[in-house]
Amino acid sequence: MKKTVLYTLVVLCAGLFAGCGEDFLDKEPPLYFSEKEVFANAEKMEGNLVSLYAAIKDNNIFGGRAILIVDNMGDDVINVSNNGVELYNTYENKVGLNTQENNNFWEAAYLAVNKCNTFLKLLDENRELAGNNYERFSAEARFVRAIVYYYLHQIYTMPYVLNPSAPSVPIRLGAESDILNNDMARATSQQVIDQILADLSASAALPVGNGTEATVTRATQSAAEALRMRIYMITGEWQKAIEAGLKVTGYSLADDVTTIFSPPFITQENIFSIPFSSTNRGAGQSAVAYYYLNKKSLALDTEAGIFGIDGYSNPKDVRISRLTDINEGGQTLAKHTDPTYVEWVPVFRYSEILLNLAECYAVTGREAEALAALKQVRARSLKPGDDTLTLDGLTGDALKKAVDNERRLEFVGEGIRGFDMMRRAETIVKRPGTLSATTVEPSDGINGYIWPIPNNERSQNKLITD
């Protein structure tokens, strides 16, 4: 009888949404479950599918670190921790071969990938048992794999706009249970992009999102289109990005932006979020809330960041008055307020789709449509007559800049700014807690602009030579 290692198959918890009970964690699990036991029927297959989402809730991925890595790569926050455990090396662009967050993120990401690969292999071998659920199960697993590869690509690959053939990360699609296939060369940027799009090509089998907990926390057609849109913005295929964005339907902006960050964390705006509960919460120095709560590790840059630009620290803007404390002279982001870290992490929300569309429209000369999408997001947080900016009449580079600034204000603390800068190959200027600026150029390469593949991979993979 074929045996399969527990960690790649068995449901990690009773369910992603109920969380991991302490009784479960206290018990020592058996080392093996047979394929017959864990793939006995569609219900058990679904349970194992849910475990893939648990894999990306790892502390080093969406349990916090993936979002925080991107924030620290950007220029709107200041890491005030001076602590290597709290991503200070990422903030200073000094991540090396042995830096902790580098090794930890890489291991967690590829473990999640292997879990997806293993699930897909066994799903194919037990297709008849899956029945009518086969296509959906496969599409969900491929979505999870795609989003992990998206983060791997962005962190370890030079900007696509500079070189589509730049070395990226190994594309591992096999279900591995030993070390026989450790040696694998880096794929090119284009090859990783193509693999992500290939995985997303199955999205028609996914359910349509309807704003319920089950669809906000699982892959849907709209979540797949949101990721596809990001990919096409990386490659500069603007019309394809627009087409993807327009397929995200059934969502709208929440009337009050603050409700996105408050229980129950489900609004008509949330497309895909990572849930946490009192029995399955973010962990300490990996939780997003830990970093931002009372600026324990990350403070808002109110001088050189977005809040230092005229019109983007307006005290009448709800995002300022209720989601920061800069009006009182502080630097705290108030999107995260729960000291127990029981907060959901939004990954895709509808406001991003609108601002993505605004950028795509602006780049392609459809300026009236760009302005309309931009104003829709901005008007949500400002009453008529309270805006100090004049957006009407903006064209060209001024319009593009206004869209970018709005993205910065809307998504600060949500893991978007760093990737925005990198996909455009922009120079990154930061203030490391002082008035002297640190400048990072794309030409710095793996010496600062992107991460090097860590030594824990290099020691096992002889084909990683650069």
Short mmCIF file of C-alpha atoms in Angstrom, two decimals, residues 32-226:
data_model
loop_
_atom_site.label_atom_id
_atom_site.label_comp_id
_atom_site.label_asym_id
_atom_site.label_seq_id
_atom_site.Cartn_x
_atom_site.Cartn_y
_atom_site.Cartn_z
CA TYR A 32 1.77 8.28 7.96
CA PHE A 33 -1.69 8.14 6.50
CA SER A 34 -2.40 5.89 3.58
CA GLU A 35 -3.66 7.34 0.33
CA LYS A 36 -6.80 5.25 0.80
CA GLU A 37 -7.50 6.96 4.11
CA VAL A 38 -6.90 10.58 3.09
CA PHE A 39 -8.38 10.36 -0.42
CA ALA A 40 -11.22 7.97 0.38
CA ASN A 41 -13.95 10.27 -0.90
CA ALA A 42 -14.65 13.82 -2.12
CA GLU A 43 -15.26 15.05 1.43
CA LYS A 44 -11.82 13.96 2.61
CA MET A 45 -10.27 15.38 -0.54
CA GLU A 46 -11.88 18.71 0.26
CA GLY A 47 -10.39 18.56 3.74
CA ASN A 48 -6.94 18.08 2.27
CA LEU A 49 -7.58 20.91 -0.17
CA VAL A 50 -8.32 23.18 2.79
CA SER A 51 -4.92 22.23 4.23
CA LEU A 52 -3.29 23.97 1.24
CA TYR A 53 -4.75 27.25 2.45
CA ALA A 54 -3.43 26.45 5.90
CA ALA A 55 0.02 26.06 4.29
CA ILE A 56 -0.01 29.64 2.98
CA LYS A 57 -1.14 30.86 6.40
CA ASP A 58 2.33 29.91 7.60
CA ASN A 59 3.90 32.70 9.64
CA ASN A 60 6.48 33.25 6.92
CA ILE A 61 3.89 33.66 4.14
CA PHE A 62 0.42 35.17 4.70
CA GLY A 63 0.62 34.61 8.43
CA GLY A 64 2.37 37.95 8.16
CA ARG A 65 5.85 37.86 6.71
CA ALA A 66 4.99 37.98 2.99
CA ILE A 67 2.94 41.16 3.48
CA LEU A 68 5.53 42.67 5.79
CA ILE A 69 8.42 41.88 3.46
CA VAL A 70 6.74 43.91 0.71
CA ASP A 71 6.02 46.80 3.10
CA ASN A 72 9.65 46.84 4.24
CA MET A 73 10.82 46.86 0.63
CA GLY A 74 8.83 50.03 -0.03
CA ASP A 75 9.27 53.63 1.02
CA ASP A 76 6.16 54.63 2.99
CA VAL A 77 7.10 53.07 6.33
CA ILE A 78 10.17 53.15 8.55
CA ASN A 79 11.38 50.06 10.38
CA VAL A 80 12.09 51.40 13.86
CA SER A 81 12.86 48.02 15.44
CA ASN A 82 16.62 47.84 14.73
CA ASN A 83 15.97 44.12 15.10
CA GLY A 84 17.00 41.58 12.50
CA VAL A 85 14.21 39.25 13.65
CA GLU A 86 11.70 41.97 12.73
CA LEU A 87 12.76 42.34 9.09
CA TYR A 88 15.22 45.16 9.66
CA ASN A 89 17.57 43.60 7.12
CA THR A 90 14.78 43.64 4.56
CA TYR A 91 14.10 47.28 5.29
CA GLU A 92 17.76 48.19 4.89
CA ASN A 93 18.00 46.09 1.71
CA LYS A 94 20.72 43.97 3.27
CA VAL A 95 19.20 40.51 2.95
CA GLY A 96 21.99 37.98 2.39
CA LEU A 97 22.40 34.28 1.72
CA ASN A 98 21.97 33.40 5.40
CA THR A 99 19.55 36.09 6.55
CA GLN A 100 16.80 34.56 8.66
CA GLU A 101 13.79 35.87 6.76
CA ASN A 102 15.31 34.72 3.49
CA ASN A 103 15.76 31.10 4.56
CA ASN A 104 12.41 31.02 6.37
CA PHE A 105 10.36 32.48 3.54
CA TRP A 106 11.98 30.24 0.93
CA GLU A 107 11.38 27.08 2.94
CA ALA A 108 7.75 27.94 3.73
CA ALA A 109 7.01 28.92 0.13
CA TYR A 110 8.39 25.74 -1.40
CA LEU A 111 6.79 23.57 1.26
CA ALA A 112 3.45 25.11 0.26
CA VAL A 113 4.27 24.50 -3.40
CA ASN A 114 5.10 20.86 -2.71
CA LYS A 115 1.86 20.38 -0.80
CA CYS A 116 -0.01 21.69 -3.85
CA ASN A 117 1.97 19.42 -6.15
CA THR A 118 1.30 16.40 -3.95
CA PHE A 119 -2.40 17.15 -3.75
CA LEU A 120 -2.62 17.55 -7.53
CA LYS A 121 -0.78 14.27 -8.13
CA LEU A 122 -3.04 12.29 -5.83
CA LEU A 123 -6.11 14.07 -7.15
CA ASP A 124 -5.23 12.89 -10.65
CA GLU A 125 -4.66 9.36 -9.39
CA ASN A 126 -8.06 9.38 -7.67
CA ARG A 127 -10.03 11.34 -10.22
CA GLU A 128 -13.04 9.05 -10.14
CA LEU A 129 -13.46 9.56 -6.40
CA ALA A 130 -13.41 13.32 -6.87
CA GLY A 131 -16.25 13.09 -9.37
CA ASN A 132 -17.78 16.41 -10.32
CA ASN A 133 -15.46 18.18 -7.87
CA TYR A 134 -12.31 17.30 -9.80
CA GLU A 135 -12.02 20.49 -11.87
CA ARG A 136 -12.70 22.77 -8.90
CA PHE A 137 -10.30 20.93 -6.62
CA SER A 138 -7.58 21.15 -9.26
CA ALA A 139 -8.22 24.84 -9.96
CA GLU A 140 -8.06 25.73 -6.25
CA ALA A 141 -4.77 23.93 -5.72
CA ARG A 142 -3.33 25.59 -8.81
CA PHE A 143 -4.47 29.02 -7.57
CA VAL A 144 -2.65 28.48 -4.28
CA ARG A 145 0.48 27.40 -6.15
CA ALA A 146 0.20 30.39 -8.49
CA ILE A 147 0.02 32.96 -5.70
CA VAL A 148 3.05 31.44 -3.96
CA TYR A 149 5.04 31.59 -7.20
CA TYR A 150 3.94 35.21 -7.66
CA TYR A 151 5.58 36.18 -4.37
CA LEU A 152 8.66 34.07 -5.08
CA HIS A 153 9.02 35.69 -8.49
CA GLN A 154 8.71 39.23 -7.20
CA ILE A 155 11.12 38.82 -4.30
CA TYR A 156 13.89 36.94 -6.13
CA THR A 157 13.70 38.25 -9.71
CA MET A 158 14.96 41.45 -11.28
CA PRO A 159 12.13 43.57 -12.73
CA TYR A 160 10.53 41.99 -15.78
CA VAL A 161 10.48 45.38 -17.50
CA LEU A 162 14.30 45.34 -17.51
CA ASN A 163 14.82 41.74 -18.61
CA PRO A 164 12.11 39.10 -19.17
CA SER A 165 14.89 36.50 -19.38
CA ALA A 166 16.39 37.35 -15.99
CA PRO A 167 16.99 34.35 -13.73
CA SER A 168 14.08 33.75 -11.38
CA VAL A 169 13.30 30.74 -9.17
CA PRO A 170 13.14 27.00 -9.87
CA ILE A 171 9.73 25.84 -11.09
CA ARG A 172 8.96 22.74 -9.08
CA LEU A 173 5.81 20.94 -10.24
CA GLY A 174 6.52 17.40 -9.03
CA ALA A 175 5.37 15.87 -5.76
CA GLU A 176 8.62 15.33 -3.87
CA SER A 177 9.01 13.02 -0.89
CA ASP A 178 12.80 12.62 -0.99
CA ILE A 179 15.93 14.50 -2.03
CA LEU A 180 16.44 12.85 -5.41
CA ASN A 181 15.24 15.82 -7.42
CA ASN A 182 16.79 18.61 -5.37
CA ASP A 183 18.99 19.81 -8.23
CA MET A 184 17.03 22.21 -10.40
CA ALA A 185 18.19 25.32 -12.24
CA ARG A 186 16.53 28.69 -12.00
CA ALA A 187 13.80 29.33 -14.56
CA THR A 188 13.68 32.66 -16.34
CA SER A 189 11.34 35.43 -15.31
CA GLN A 190 9.20 34.75 -18.38
CA GLN A 191 8.99 31.05 -17.62
CA VAL A 192 7.75 31.67 -14.07
CA ILE A 193 5.23 34.21 -15.35
CA ASP A 194 4.04 31.66 -17.93
CA GLN A 195 3.65 29.01 -15.21
CA ILE A 196 1.58 31.32 -13.03
CA LEU A 197 -0.69 32.12 -15.97
CA ALA A 198 -0.94 28.44 -16.83
CA ASP A 199 -2.13 27.66 -13.31
CA LEU A 200 -4.66 30.49 -13.48
CA SER A 201 -5.98 29.19 -16.80
CA ALA A 202 -8.09 26.71 -14.84
CA SER A 203 -9.98 29.51 -13.07
CA ALA A 204 -13.27 28.94 -14.94
CA ALA A 205 -13.79 25.91 -12.67
CA LEU A 206 -13.65 28.09 -9.55
CA PRO A 207 -16.81 29.36 -7.87
CA VAL A 208 -18.04 32.90 -8.37
CA GLY A 209 -17.35 35.04 -5.31
CA ASN A 210 -20.39 36.20 -3.37
CA GLY A 211 -18.94 37.97 -0.33
CA THR A 212 -19.50 35.08 2.07
CA GLU A 213 -16.82 33.69 4.36
CA ALA A 214 -16.50 30.56 2.23
CA THR A 215 -15.68 32.53 -0.92
CA VAL A 216 -13.65 35.33 0.64
CA THR A 217 -11.26 32.82 2.18
CA ARG A 218 -11.06 30.43 -0.78
CA ALA A 219 -10.10 30.80 -4.42
CA THR A 220 -12.77 32.25 -6.68
CA GLN A 221 -12.87 33.33 -10.29
CA SER A 222 -12.45 36.95 -9.18
CA ALA A 223 -9.45 36.16 -6.96
CA ALA A 224 -7.82 34.45 -9.94
CA GLU A 225 -8.55 37.45 -12.16
CA ALA A 226 -7.08 39.78 -9.52
#
